Coordinates of N, CA and C and ligand atoms in Angstrom, one line a residue:
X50 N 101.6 112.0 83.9 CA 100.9 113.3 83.9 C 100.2 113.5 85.1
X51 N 100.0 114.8 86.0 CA 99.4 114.5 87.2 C 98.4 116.0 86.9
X52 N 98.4 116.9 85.8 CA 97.2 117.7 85.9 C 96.6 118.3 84.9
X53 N 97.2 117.7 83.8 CA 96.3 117.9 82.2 C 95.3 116.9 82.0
X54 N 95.4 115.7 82.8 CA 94.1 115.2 82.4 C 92.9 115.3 81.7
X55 N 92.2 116.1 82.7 CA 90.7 116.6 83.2 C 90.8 117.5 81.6
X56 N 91.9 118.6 82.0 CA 92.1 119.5 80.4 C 91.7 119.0 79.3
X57 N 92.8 118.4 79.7 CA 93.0 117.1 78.0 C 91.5 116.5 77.5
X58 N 90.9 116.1 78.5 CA 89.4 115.5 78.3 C 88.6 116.4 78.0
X59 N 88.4 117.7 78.5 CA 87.8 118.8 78.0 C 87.7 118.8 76.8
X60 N 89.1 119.4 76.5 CA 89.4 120.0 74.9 C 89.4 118.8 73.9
X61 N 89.2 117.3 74.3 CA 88.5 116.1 73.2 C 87.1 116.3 73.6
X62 N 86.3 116.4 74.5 CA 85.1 116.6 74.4 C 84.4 117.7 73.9
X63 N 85.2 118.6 73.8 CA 84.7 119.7 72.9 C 84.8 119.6 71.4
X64 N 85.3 118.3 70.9 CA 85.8 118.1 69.7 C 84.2 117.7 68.9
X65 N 83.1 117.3 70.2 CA 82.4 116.1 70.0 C 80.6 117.4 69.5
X66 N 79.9 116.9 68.4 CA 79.2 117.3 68.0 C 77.8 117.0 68.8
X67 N 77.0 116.9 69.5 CA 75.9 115.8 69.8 C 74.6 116.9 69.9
X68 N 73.6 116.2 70.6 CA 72.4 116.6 71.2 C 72.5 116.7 72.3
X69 N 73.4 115.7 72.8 CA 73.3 115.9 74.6 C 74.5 115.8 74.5
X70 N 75.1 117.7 74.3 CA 76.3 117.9 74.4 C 77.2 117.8 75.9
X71 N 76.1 117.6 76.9 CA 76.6 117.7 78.5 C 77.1 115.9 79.0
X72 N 75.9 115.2 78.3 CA 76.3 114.0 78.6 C 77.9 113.7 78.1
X73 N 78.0 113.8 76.3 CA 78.7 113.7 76.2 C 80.3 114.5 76.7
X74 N 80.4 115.7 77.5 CA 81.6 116.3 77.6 C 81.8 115.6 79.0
X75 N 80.6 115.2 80.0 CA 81.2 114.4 81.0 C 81.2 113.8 81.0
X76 N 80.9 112.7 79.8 CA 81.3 111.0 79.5 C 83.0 111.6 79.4
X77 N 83.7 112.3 78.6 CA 85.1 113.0 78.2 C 85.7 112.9 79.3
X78 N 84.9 114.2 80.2 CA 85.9 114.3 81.3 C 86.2 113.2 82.4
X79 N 85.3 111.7 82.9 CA 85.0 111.1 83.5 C 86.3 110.1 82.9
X80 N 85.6 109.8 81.5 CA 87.3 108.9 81.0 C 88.6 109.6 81.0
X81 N 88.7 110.7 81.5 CA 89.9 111.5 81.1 C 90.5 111.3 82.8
X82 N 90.0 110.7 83.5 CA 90.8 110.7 84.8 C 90.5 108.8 85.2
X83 N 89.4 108.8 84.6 CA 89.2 107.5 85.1 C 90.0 106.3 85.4
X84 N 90.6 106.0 84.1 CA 92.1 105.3 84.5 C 92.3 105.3 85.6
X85 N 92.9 106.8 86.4 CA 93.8 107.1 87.6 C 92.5 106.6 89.3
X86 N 91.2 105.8 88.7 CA 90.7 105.6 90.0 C 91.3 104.6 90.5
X87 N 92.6 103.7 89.5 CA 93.5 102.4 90.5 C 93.8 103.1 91.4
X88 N 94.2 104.0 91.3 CA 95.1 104.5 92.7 C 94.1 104.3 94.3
X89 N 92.8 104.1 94.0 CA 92.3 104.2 95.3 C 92.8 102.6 96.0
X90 N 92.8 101.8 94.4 CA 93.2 100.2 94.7 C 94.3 100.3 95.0
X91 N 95.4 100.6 94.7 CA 97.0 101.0 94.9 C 96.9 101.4 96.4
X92 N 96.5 102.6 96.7 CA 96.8 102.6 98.0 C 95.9 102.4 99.5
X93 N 94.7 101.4 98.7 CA 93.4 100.9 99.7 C 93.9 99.5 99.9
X94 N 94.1 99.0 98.9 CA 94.7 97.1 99.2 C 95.5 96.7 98.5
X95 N 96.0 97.7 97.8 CA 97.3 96.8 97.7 C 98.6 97.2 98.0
X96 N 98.5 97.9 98.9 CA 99.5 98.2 99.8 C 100.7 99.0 98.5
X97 N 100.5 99.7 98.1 CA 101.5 99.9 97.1 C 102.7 98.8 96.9
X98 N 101.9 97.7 96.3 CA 103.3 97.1 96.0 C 103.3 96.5 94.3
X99 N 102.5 97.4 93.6 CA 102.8 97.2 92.4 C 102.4 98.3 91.6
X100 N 103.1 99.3 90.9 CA 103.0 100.2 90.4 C 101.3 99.9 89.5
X101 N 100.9 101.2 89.6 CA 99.9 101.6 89.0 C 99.3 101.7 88.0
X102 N 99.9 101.5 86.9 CA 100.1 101.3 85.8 C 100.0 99.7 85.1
X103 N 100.1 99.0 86.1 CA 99.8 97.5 85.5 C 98.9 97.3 85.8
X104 N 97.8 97.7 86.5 CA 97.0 97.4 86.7 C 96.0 97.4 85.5
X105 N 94.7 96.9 85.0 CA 94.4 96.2 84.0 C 93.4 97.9 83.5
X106 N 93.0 98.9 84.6 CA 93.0 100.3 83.6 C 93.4 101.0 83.5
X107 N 94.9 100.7 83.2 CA 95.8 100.9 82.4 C 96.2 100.6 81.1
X108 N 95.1 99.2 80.8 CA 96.1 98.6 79.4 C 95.6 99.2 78.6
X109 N 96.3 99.7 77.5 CA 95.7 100.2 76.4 C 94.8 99.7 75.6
X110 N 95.1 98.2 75.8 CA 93.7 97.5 74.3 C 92.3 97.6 75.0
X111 N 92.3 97.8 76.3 CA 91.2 97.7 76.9 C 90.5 99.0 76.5
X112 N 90.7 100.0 76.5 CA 90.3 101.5 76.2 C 90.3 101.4 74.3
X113 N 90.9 100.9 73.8 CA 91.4 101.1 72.6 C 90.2 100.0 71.9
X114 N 90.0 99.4 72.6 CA 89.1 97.7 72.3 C 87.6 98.4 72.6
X115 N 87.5 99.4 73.5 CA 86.4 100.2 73.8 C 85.6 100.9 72.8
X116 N 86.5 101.4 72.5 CA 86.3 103.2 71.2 C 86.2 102.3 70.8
X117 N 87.1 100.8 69.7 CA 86.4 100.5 68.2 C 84.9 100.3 68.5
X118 N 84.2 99.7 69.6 CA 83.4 98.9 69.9 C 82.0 100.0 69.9
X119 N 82.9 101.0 70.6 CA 81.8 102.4 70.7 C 81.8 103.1 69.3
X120 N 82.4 102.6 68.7 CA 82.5 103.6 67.1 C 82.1 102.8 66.6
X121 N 81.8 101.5 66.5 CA 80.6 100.9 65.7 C 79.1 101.3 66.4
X122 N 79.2 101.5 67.9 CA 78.2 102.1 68.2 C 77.7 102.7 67.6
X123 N 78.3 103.8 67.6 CA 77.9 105.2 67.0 C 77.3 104.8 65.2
X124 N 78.1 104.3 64.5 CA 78.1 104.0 63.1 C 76.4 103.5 63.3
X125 N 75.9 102.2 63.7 CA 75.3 101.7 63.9 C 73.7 103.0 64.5
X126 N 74.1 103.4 65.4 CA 73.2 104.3 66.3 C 73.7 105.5 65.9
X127 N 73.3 106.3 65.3 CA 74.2 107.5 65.3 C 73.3 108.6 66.0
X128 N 72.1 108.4 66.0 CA 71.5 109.4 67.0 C 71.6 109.2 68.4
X129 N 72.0 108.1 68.9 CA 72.1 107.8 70.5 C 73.5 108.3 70.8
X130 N 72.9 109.3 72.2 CA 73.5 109.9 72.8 C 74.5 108.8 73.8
X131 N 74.1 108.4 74.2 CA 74.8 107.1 74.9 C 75.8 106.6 74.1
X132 N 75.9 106.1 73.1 CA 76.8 105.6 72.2 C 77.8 106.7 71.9
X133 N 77.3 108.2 71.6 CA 78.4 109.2 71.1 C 78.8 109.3 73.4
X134 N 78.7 109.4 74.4 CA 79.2 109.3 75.2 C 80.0 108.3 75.4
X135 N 79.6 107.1 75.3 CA 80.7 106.2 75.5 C 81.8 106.0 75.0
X136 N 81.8 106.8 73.5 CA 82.8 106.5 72.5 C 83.8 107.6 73.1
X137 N 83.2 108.8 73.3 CA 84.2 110.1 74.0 C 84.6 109.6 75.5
X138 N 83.8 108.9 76.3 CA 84.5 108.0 77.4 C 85.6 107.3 77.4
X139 N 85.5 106.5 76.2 CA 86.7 105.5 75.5 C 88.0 106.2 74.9
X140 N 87.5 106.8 74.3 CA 88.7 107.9 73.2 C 89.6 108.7 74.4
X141 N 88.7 109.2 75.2 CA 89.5 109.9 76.5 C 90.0 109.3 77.8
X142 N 89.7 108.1 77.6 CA 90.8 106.7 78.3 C 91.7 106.4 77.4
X143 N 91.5 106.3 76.2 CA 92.7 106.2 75.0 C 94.0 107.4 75.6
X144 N 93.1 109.0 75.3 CA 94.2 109.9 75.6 C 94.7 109.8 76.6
X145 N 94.0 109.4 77.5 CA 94.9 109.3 79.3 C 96.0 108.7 79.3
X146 N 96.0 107.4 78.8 CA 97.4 106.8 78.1 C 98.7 107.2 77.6
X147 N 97.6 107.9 76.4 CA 98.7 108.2 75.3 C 99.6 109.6 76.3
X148 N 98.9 110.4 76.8 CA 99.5 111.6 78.2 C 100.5 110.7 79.2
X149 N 100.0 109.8 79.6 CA 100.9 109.0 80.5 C 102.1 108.3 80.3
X150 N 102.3 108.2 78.9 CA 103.2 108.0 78.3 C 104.3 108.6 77.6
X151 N 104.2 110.4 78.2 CA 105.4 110.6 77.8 C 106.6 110.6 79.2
X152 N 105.8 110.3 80.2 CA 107.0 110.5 81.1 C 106.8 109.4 82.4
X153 N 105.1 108.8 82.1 CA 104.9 107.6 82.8 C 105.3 106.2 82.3
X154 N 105.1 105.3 82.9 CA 105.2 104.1 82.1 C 104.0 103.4 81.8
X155 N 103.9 103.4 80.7 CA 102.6 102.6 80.4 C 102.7 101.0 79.8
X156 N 102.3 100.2 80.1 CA 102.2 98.4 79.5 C 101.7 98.5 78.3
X157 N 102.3 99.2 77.0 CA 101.2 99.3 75.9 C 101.0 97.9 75.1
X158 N 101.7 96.5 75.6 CA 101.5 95.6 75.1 C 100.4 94.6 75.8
X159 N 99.8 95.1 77.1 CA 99.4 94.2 77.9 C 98.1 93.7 77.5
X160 N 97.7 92.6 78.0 CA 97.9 91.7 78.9 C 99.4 90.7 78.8
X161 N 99.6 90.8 77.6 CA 100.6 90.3 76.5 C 101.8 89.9 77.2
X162 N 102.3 91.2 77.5 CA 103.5 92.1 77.9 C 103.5 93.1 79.1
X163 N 103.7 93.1 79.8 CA 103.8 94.1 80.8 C 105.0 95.0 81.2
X164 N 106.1 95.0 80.0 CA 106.7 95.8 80.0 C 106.4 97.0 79.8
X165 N 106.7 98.0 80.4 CA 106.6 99.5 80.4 C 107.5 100.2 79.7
X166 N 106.8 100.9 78.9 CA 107.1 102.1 77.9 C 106.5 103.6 78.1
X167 N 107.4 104.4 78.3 CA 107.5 105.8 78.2 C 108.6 106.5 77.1
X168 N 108.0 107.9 77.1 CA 108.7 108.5 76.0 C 110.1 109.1 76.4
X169 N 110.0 109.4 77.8 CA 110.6 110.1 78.6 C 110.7 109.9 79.7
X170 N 112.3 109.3 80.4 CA 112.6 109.3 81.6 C 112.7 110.4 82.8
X171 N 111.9 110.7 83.8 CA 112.9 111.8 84.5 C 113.7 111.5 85.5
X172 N 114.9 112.2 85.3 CA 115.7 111.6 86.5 C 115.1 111.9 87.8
X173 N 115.3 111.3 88.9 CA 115.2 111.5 90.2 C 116.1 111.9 91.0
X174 N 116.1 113.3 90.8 CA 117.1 114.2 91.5 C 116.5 114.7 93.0
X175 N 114.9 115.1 93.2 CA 114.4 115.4 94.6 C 113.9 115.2 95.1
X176 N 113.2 115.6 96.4 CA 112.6 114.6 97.4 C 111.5 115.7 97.8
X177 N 110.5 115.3 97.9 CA 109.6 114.3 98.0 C 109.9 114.0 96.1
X178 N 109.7 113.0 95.7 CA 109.2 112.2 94.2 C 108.7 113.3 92.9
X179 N 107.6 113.6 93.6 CA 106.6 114.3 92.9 C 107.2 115.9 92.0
X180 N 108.2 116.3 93.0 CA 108.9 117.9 92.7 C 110.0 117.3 91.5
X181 N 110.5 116.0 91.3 CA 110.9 115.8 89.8 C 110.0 115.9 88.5
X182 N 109.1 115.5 88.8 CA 108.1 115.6 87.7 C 107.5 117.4 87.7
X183 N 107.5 118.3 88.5 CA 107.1 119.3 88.2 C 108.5 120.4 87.8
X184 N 109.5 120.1 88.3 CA 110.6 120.6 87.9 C 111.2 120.3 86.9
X185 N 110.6 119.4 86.2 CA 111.3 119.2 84.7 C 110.6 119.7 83.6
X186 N 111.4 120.1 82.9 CA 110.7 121.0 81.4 C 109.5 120.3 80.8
X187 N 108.9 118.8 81.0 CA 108.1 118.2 80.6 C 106.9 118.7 80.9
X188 N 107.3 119.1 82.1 CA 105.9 119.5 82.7 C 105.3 121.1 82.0
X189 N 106.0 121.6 81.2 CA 105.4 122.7 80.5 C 104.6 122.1 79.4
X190 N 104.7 120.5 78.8 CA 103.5 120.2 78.0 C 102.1 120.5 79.3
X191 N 102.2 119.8 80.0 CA 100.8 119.4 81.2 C 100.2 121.4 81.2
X192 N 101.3 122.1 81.2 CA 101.0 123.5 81.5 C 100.3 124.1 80.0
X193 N 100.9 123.8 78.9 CA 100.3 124.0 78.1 C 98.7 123.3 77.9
X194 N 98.8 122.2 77.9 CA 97.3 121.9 77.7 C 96.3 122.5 78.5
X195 N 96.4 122.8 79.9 CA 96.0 124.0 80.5 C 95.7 124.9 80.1
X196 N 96.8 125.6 79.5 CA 96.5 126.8 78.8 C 95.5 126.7 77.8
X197 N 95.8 125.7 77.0 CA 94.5 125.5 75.9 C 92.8 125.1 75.9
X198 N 93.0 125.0 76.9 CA 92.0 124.5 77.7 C 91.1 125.7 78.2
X199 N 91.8 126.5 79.0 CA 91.1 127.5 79.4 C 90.8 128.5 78.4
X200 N 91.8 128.3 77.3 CA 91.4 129.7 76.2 C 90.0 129.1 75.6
X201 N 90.1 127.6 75.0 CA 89.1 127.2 74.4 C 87.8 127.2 75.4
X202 N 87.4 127.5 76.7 CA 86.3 127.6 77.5 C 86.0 128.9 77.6
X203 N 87.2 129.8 77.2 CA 86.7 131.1 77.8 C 86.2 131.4 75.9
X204 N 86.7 131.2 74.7 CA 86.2 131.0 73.4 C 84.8 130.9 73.4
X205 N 84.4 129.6 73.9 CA 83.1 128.9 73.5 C 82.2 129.7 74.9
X206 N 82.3 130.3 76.0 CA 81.6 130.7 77.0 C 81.2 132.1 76.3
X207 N 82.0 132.7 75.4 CA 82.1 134.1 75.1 C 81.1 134.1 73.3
X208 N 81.2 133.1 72.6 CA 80.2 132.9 71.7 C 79.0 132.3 72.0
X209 N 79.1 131.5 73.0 CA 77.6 131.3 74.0 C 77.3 132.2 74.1
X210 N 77.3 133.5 74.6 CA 77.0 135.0 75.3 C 76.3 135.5 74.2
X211 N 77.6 135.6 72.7 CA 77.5 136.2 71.5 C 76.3 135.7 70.9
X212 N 75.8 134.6 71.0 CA 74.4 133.5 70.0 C 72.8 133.9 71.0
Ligands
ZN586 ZN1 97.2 107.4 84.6

């Protein structure tokens, strides 16, 4: 996935009830890309020589091992804001995954296993890389969450107004 992310983290952080509704929507959106800061490691030192995705914020138990940990938070603390951030931090490292997985490869067994599983292959028909992934029908999910994204801001901006 290269631009529903950020979206995608939105529209779960808008899911999220709190008191410090700000903390928690940028705890959301922060995990909702976070994952993808290997890439600074990918192409600062390690010379691209091992796909991005293995790298260890990528594995799913680690995000997944997070949220349970932050959802006993929460259970435990339920008025701390911190706790409902971290958990929407977590959850939205969960979804980054679960997005990266219909057409990325993700290690959903690792440390375990480092085989890579996606839902969906694209062929590599053009050049530069990148214009296969935006030329294939897949990418009208990424366009759709977009879309939902912006309805539900321009929604909640316009009942803000209305209150
Ligand atoms: Zn990613």
């Amino acid at each position: 996935m290269f631009i529903a992310h950020l979206p995608a983290g939105y529209l779960l952080g808008c899911t999220f009830r709190s008191c410090q509704a700000k903390l928690v929507m940028f705890a959301a959106l922060l995990g909702s890309v976070f994952p993808d800061f290997d890439l600074l490691y990918f192409y600062l030192v390690d010379g691209r020589q091992h796909h991005h995705h293995t790298y260890w914020t990528h594995f799913p138990l680690l995000w997944v091992s997070l949220s349970v940990l932050a959802g006993i938070w929460v259970l435990c603390r339920r008025y701390s804001s911190v706790a409902w951030a971290t958990l929407a931090f977590s959850l939205s490292g969960v979804l980054h995954l679960v997005l990266d997985s219909f057409v990325g490869d993700i290690p959903w067994f690792a440390p375990f296993s480092l085989k890579l599983y996606a839902m969906y292959h694209i062929p590599s028909v053009y050049k530069p890389w990148w214009l296969n992934f935006i030329l294939n029908w897949s990418f009208l999910l990424e366009l759709a969450i977009i879309a939902c994204a912006v309805i539900v801001y321009r929604l909640r901006r316009y009942r803000r107004r209305e209150s």
